[in-house]
Coordinates of N, CA and C and ligand atoms in Angstrom, one line a residue:
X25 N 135.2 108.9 68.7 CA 134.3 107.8 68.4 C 133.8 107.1 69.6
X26 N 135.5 107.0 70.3 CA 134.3 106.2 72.1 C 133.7 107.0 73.0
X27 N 133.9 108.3 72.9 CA 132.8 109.3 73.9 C 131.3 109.3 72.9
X28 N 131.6 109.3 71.5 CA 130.0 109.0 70.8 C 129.3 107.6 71.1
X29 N 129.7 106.6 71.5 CA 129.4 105.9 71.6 C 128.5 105.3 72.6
X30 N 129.2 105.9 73.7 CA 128.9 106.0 75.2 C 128.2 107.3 75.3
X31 N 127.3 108.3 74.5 CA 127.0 109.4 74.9 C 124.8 108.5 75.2
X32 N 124.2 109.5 76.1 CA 123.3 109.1 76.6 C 122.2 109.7 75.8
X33 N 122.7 110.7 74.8 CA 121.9 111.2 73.8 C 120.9 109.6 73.0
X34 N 121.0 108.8 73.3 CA 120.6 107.5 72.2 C 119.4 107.0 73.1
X35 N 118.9 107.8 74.0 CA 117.2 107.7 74.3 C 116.0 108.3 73.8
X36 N 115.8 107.7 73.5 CA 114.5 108.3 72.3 C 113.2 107.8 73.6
X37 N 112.6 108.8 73.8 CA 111.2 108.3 74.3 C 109.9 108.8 73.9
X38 N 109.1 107.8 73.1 CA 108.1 107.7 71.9 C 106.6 107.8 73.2
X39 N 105.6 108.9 72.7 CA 104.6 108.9 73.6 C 103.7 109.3 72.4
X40 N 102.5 108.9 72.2 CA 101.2 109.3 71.6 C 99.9 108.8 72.3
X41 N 98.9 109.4 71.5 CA 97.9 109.0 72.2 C 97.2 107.5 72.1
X42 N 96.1 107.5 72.6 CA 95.5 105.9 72.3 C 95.6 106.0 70.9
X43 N 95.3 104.8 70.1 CA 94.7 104.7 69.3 C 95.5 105.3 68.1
X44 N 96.8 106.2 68.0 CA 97.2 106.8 67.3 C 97.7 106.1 65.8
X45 N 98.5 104.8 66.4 CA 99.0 104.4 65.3 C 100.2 104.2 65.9
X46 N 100.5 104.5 66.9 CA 102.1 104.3 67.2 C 102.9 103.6 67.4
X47 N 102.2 102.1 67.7 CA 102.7 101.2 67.5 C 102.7 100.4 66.1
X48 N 101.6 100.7 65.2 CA 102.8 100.3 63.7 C 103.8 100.8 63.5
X49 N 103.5 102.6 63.8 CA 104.7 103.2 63.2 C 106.2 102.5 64.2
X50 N 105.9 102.3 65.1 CA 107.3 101.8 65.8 C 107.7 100.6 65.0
X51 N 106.5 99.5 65.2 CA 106.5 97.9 64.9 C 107.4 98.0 63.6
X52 N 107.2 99.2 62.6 CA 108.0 99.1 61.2 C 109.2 99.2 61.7
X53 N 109.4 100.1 62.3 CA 110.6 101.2 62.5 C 111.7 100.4 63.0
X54 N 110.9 99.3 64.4 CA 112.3 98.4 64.9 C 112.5 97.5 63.7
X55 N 111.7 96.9 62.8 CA 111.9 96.0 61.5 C 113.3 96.6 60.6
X56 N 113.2 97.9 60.6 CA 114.0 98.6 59.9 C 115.0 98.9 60.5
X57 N 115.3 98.7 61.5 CA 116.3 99.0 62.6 C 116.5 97.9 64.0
X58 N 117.1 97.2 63.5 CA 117.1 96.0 64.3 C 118.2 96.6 65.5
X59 N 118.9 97.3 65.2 CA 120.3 98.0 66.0 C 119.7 98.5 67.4
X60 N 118.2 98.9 66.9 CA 117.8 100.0 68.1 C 116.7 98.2 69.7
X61 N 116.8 99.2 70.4 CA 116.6 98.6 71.5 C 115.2 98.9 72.1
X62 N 114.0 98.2 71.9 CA 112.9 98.9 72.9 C 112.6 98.1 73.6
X63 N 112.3 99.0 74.9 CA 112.1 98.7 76.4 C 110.7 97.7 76.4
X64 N 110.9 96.9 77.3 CA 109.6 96.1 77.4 C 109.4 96.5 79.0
X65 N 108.1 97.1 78.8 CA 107.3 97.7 80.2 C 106.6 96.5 80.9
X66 N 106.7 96.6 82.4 CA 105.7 96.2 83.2 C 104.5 96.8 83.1
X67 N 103.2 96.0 83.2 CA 101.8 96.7 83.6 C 101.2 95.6 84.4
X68 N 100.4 96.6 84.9 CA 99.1 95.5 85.7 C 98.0 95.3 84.9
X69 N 98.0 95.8 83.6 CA 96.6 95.5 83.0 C 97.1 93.8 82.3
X70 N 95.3 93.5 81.9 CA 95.3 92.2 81.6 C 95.6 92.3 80.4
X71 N 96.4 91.0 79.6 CA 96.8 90.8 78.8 C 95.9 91.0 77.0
X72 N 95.5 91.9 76.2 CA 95.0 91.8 75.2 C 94.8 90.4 74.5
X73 N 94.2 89.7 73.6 CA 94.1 88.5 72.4 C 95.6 89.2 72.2
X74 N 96.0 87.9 71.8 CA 97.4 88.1 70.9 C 98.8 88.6 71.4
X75 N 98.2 89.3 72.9 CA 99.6 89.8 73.6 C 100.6 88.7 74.5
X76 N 101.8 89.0 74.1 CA 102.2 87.5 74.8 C 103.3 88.0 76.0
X77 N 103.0 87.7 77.3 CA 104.1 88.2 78.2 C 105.3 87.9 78.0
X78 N 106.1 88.8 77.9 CA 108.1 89.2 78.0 C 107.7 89.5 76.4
X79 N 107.0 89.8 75.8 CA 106.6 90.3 74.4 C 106.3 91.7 74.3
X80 N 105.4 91.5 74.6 CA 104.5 92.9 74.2 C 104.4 93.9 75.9
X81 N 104.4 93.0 77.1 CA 104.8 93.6 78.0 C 105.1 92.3 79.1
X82 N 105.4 92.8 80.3 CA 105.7 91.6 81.2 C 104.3 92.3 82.1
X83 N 103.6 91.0 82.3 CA 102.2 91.3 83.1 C 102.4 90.9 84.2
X84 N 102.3 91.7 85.3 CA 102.6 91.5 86.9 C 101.4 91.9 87.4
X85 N 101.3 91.2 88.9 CA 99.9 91.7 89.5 C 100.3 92.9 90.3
X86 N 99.3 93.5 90.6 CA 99.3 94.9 91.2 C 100.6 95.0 92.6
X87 N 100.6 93.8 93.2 CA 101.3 93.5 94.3 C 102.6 93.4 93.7
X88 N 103.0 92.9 92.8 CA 104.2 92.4 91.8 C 104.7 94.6 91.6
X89 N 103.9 94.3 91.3 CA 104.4 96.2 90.7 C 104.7 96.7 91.6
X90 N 103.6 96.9 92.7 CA 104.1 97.7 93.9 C 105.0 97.6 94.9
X91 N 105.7 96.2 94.5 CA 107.0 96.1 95.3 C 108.5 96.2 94.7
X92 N 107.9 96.1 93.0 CA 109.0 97.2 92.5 C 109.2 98.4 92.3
X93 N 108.4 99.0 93.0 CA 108.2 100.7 93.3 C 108.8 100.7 94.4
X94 N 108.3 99.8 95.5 CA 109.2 100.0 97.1 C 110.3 99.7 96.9
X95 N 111.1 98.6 95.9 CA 112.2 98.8 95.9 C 113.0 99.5 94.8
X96 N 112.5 100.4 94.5 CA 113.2 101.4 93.5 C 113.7 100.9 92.0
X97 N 112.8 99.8 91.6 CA 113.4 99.3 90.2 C 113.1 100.0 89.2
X98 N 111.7 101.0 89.2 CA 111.5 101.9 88.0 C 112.7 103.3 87.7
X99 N 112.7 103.2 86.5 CA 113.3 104.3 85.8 C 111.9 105.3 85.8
X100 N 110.7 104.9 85.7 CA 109.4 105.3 86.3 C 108.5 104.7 86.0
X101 N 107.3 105.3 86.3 CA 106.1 104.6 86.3 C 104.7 105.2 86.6
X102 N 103.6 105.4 85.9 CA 102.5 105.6 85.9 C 101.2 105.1 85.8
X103 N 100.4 105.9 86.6 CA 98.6 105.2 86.0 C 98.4 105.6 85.1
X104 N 97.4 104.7 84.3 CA 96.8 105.3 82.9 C 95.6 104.2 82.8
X105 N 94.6 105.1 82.3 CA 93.4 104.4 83.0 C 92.6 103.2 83.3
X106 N 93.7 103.5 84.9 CA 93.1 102.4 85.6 C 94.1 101.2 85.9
X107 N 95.2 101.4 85.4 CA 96.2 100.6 85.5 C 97.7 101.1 85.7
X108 N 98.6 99.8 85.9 CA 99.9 100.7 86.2 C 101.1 100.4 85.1
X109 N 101.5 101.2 84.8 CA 102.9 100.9 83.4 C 104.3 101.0 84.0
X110 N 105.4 100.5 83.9 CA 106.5 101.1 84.5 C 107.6 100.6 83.2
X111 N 109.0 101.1 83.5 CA 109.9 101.3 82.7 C 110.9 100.1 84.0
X112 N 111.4 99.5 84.0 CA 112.8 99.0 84.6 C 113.9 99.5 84.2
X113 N 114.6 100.1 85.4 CA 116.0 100.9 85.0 C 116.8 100.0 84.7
X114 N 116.6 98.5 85.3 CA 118.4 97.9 84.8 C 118.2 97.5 83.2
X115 N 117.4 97.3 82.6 CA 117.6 97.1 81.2 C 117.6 98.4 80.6
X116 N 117.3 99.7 81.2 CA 117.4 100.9 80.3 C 119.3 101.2 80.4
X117 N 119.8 101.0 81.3 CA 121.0 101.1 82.0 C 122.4 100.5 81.0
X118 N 121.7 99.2 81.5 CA 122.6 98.3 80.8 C 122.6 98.4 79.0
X119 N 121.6 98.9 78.1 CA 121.0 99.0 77.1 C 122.2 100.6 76.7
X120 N 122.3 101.9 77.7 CA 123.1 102.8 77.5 C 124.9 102.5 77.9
X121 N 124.9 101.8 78.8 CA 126.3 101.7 78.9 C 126.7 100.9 77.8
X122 N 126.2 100.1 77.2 CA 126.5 99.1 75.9 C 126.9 100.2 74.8
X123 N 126.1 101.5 75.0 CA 126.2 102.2 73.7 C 124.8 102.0 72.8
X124 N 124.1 101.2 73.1 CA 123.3 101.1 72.1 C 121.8 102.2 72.5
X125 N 121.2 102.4 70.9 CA 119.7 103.4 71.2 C 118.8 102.4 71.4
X126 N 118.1 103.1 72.7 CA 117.3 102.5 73.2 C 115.8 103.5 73.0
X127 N 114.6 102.3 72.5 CA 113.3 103.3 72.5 C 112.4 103.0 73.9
X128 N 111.9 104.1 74.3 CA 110.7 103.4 75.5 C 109.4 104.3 75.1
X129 N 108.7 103.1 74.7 CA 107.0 103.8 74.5 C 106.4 103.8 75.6
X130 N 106.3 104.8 75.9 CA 105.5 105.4 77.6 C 104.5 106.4 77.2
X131 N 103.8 107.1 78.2 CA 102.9 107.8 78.4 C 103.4 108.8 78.9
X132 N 102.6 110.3 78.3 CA 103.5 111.8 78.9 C 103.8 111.6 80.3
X133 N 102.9 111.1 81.1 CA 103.6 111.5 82.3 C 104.7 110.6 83.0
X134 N 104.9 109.2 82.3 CA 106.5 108.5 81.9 C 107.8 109.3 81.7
X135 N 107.2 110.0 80.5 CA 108.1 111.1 79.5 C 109.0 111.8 80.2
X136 N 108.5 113.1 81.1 CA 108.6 113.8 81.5 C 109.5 113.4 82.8
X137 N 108.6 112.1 83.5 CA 109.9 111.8 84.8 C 110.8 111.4 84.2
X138 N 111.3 110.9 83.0 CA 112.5 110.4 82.4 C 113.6 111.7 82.0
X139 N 112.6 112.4 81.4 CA 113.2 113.9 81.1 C 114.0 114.2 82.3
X140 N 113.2 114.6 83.2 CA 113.9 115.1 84.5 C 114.8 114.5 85.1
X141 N 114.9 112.7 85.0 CA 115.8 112.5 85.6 C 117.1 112.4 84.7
X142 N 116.9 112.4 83.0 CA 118.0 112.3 82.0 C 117.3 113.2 80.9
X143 N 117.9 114.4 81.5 CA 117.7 115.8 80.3 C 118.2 115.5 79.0
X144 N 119.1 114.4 78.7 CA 119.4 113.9 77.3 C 119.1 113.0 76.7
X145 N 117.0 112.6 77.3 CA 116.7 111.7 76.6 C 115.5 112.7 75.7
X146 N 115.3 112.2 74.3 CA 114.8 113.1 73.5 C 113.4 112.6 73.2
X147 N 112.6 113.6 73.9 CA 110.7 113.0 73.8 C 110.3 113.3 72.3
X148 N 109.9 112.3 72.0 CA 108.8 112.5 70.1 C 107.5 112.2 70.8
X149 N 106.4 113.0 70.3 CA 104.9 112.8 70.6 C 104.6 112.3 69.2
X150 N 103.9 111.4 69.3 CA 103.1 110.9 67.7 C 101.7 111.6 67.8
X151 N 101.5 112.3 67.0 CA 99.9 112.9 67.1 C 99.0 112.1 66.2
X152 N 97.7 112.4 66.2 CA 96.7 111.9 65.3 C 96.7 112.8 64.6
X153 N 96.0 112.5 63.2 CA 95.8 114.4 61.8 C 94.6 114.6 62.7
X154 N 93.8 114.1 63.3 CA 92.5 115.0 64.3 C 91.8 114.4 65.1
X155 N 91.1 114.8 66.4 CA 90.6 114.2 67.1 C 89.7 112.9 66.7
X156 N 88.8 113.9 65.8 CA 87.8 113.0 64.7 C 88.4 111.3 64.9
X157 N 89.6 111.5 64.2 CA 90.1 110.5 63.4 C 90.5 109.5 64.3
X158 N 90.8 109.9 65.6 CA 91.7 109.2 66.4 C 90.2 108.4 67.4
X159 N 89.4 109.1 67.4 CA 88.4 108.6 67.9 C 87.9 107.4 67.3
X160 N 87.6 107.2 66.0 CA 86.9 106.1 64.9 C 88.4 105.1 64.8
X161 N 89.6 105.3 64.7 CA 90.3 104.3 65.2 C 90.3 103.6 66.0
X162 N 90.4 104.2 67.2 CA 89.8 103.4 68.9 C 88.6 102.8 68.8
X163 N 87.6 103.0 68.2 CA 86.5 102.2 68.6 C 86.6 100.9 67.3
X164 N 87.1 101.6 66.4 CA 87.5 100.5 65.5 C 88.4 99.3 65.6
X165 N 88.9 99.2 66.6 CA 89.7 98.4 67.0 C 89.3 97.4 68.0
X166 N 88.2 97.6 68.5 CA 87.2 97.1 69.0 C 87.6 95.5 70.4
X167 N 89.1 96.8 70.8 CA 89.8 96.1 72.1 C 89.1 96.9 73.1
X168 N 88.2 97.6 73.3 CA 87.7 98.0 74.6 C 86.4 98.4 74.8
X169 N 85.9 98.3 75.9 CA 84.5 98.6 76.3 C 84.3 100.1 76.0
X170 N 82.7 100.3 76.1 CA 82.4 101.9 76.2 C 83.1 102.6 77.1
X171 N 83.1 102.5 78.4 CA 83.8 103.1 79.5 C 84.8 103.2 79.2
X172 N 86.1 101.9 78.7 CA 87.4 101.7 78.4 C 87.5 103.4 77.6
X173 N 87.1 103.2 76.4 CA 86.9 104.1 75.2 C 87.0 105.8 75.8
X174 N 86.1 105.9 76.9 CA 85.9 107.2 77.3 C 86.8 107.7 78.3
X175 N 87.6 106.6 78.8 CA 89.0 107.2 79.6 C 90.0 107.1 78.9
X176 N 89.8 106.6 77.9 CA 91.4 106.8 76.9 C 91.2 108.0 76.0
X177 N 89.6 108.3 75.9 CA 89.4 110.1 74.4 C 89.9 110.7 76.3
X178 N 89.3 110.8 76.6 CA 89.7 111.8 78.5 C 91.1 112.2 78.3
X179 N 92.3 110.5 78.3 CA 93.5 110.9 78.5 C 94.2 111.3 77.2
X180 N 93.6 111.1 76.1 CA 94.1 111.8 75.0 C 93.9 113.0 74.9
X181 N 92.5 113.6 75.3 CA 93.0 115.4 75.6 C 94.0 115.7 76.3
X182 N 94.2 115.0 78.0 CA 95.5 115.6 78.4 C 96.6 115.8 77.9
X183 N 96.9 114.1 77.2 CA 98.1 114.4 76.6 C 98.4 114.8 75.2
X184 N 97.3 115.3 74.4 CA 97.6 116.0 73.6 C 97.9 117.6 74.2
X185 N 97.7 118.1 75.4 CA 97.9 119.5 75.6 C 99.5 119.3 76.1
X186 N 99.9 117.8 76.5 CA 101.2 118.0 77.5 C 102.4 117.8 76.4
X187 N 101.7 117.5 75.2 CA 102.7 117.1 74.1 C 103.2 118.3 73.4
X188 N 102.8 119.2 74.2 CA 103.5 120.8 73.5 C 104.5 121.2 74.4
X189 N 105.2 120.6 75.5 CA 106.4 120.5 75.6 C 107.2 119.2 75.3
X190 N 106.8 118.7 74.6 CA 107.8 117.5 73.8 C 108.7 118.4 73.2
X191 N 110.0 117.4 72.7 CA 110.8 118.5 71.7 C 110.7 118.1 69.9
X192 N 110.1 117.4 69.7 CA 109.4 116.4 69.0 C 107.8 116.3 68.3
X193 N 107.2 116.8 67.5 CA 105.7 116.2 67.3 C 105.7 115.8 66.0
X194 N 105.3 114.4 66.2 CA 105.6 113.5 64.3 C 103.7 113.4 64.2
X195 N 103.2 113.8 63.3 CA 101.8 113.6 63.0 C 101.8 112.4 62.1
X196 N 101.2 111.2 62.6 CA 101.2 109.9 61.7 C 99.5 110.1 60.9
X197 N 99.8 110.8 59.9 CA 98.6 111.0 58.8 C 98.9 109.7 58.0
X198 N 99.9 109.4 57.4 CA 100.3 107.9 56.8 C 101.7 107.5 57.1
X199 N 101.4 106.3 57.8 CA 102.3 105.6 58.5 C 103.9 105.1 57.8
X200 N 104.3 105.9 56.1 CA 105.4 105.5 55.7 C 105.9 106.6 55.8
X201 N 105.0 108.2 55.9 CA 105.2 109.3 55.8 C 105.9 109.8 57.3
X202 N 105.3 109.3 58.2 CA 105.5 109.2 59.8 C 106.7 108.5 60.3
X203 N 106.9 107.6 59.3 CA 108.5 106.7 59.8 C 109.6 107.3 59.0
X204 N 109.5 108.0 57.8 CA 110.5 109.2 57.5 C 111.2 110.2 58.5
X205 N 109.5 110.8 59.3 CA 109.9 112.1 60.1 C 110.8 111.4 61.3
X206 N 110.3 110.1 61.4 CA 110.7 109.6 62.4 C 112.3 109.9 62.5
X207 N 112.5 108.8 61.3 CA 114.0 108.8 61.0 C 114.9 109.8 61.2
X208 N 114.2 110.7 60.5 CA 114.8 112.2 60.7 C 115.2 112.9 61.6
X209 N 113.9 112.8 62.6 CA 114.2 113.5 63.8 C 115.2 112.5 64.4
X210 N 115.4 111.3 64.5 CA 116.6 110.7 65.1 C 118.0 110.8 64.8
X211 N 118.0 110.8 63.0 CA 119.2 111.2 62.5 C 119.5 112.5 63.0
X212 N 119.0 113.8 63.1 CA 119.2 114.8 63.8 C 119.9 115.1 65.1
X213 N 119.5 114.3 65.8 CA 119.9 113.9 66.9 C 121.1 113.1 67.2
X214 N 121.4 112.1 66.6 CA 122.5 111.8 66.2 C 123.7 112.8 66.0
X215 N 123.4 113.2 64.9 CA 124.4 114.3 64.7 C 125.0 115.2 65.9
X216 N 123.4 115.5 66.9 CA 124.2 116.3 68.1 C 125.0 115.4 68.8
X217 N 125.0 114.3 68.9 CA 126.2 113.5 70.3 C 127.5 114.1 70.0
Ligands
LIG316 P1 98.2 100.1 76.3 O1 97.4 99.7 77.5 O2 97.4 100.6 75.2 O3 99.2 99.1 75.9 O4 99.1 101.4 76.8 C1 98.5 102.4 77.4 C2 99.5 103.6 77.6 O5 100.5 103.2 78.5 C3 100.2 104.0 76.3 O6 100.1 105.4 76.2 C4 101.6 103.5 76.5 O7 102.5 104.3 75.8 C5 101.7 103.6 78.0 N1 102.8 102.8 78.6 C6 103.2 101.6 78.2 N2 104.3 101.2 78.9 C7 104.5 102.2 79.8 C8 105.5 102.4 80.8 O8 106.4 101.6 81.1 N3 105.5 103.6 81.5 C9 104.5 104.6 81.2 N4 104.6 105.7 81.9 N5 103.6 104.4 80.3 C10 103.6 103.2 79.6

């Protein structure tokens, strides 16, 4: 029971595209699971209507970020268009040695340095049911400019092709149907510790 406790299998790291939906499906998910732990990222981008810093992310200026890169505070960190995201290792740290599951919603190429550096954190991609669809969401949402729009369909082809080495792909076609798989695939996982 105290080697399951302490096992590092309890990283879930959740990546989809823009516009997918993946933050309801999460927003429910921690409602229903108050136990689990998600990471709150640094970025340099400016703050959305409604987003509130140490909330939704802690907003640092570009200078603020890049001196927690020189001093080695990311667990990682990437561009994504046009701006910078990062993870802080001492709350992902302190969050595993407690024992508790911790989620970090990042971007594939977050994912993947996480992967590498902890082969026992478990990637889920949230997909869209189709390009189509994921497109009229984003513009429906009507948080970004034309340009904005055209570098996030851009980075959603890449990372729809990078999400075929996930170990994971939950397709959020309806978002109670999507927090099932979710469940599941975590319960699964569970089981392995
Ligand atoms: P948004 O600007 O829509 O909030 O996020 C844009 C992208 O950045 C999303 O794919 C989101 O998952 C990703 N992202 C958010 N925080 C981090 C982070 O700490 N690291 C990385 N690599 N990506 C992140």
């Amino acid at each position: 029971m105290q080697e399951k406790s302490k096992s590092n299998k309890k990283l879930f790291v959740i990546s989809g595209s823009s516009g997918v939906g993946k933050g309801t499906v999460l927003k429910k998910f921690m409602e229903r699971h108050p136990d689990f732990m998600l990471s709150i990222s640094c970025t340099t981008r400016k703050p959305r209507i409604g987003e509130v810093d140490g909330v939704n992310y802690f907003f640092v200026t570009p200078e603020e970020f890049q001196n927690s890169i020189d001093n080695d505070k990311f667990l990682e960190w990437a561009e994504f268009a046009g701006n910078r995201y990062g993870t802080k290792k001492k709350f992902i740290k302190q969050c595993l040695d407690e024992g508790k599951n911790v989620i970090l919603e990042i971007d594939t190429q977050g994912a993947f340095q996480v992967k590498k550096q902890m082969p026992e954190a478990v990637l889920i991609f949230i997909c869209p049911p189709s390009l189509e669809a994921l497109e009229n969401r984003l513009r429906g949402r009507h948080t970004e400019n034309e340009d904005a729009i055209q570098k996030r369909l851009h980075e959603v082809k890449i990372e729809l092709e990078r999400a075929k080495n996930f170990d994971y792909r939950v397709i959020n076609d309806e978002v109670e149907r999507a927090i099932t798989e979710l469940e599941k695939v975590i319960d699964e996982e569970h089981k392995k510790c």
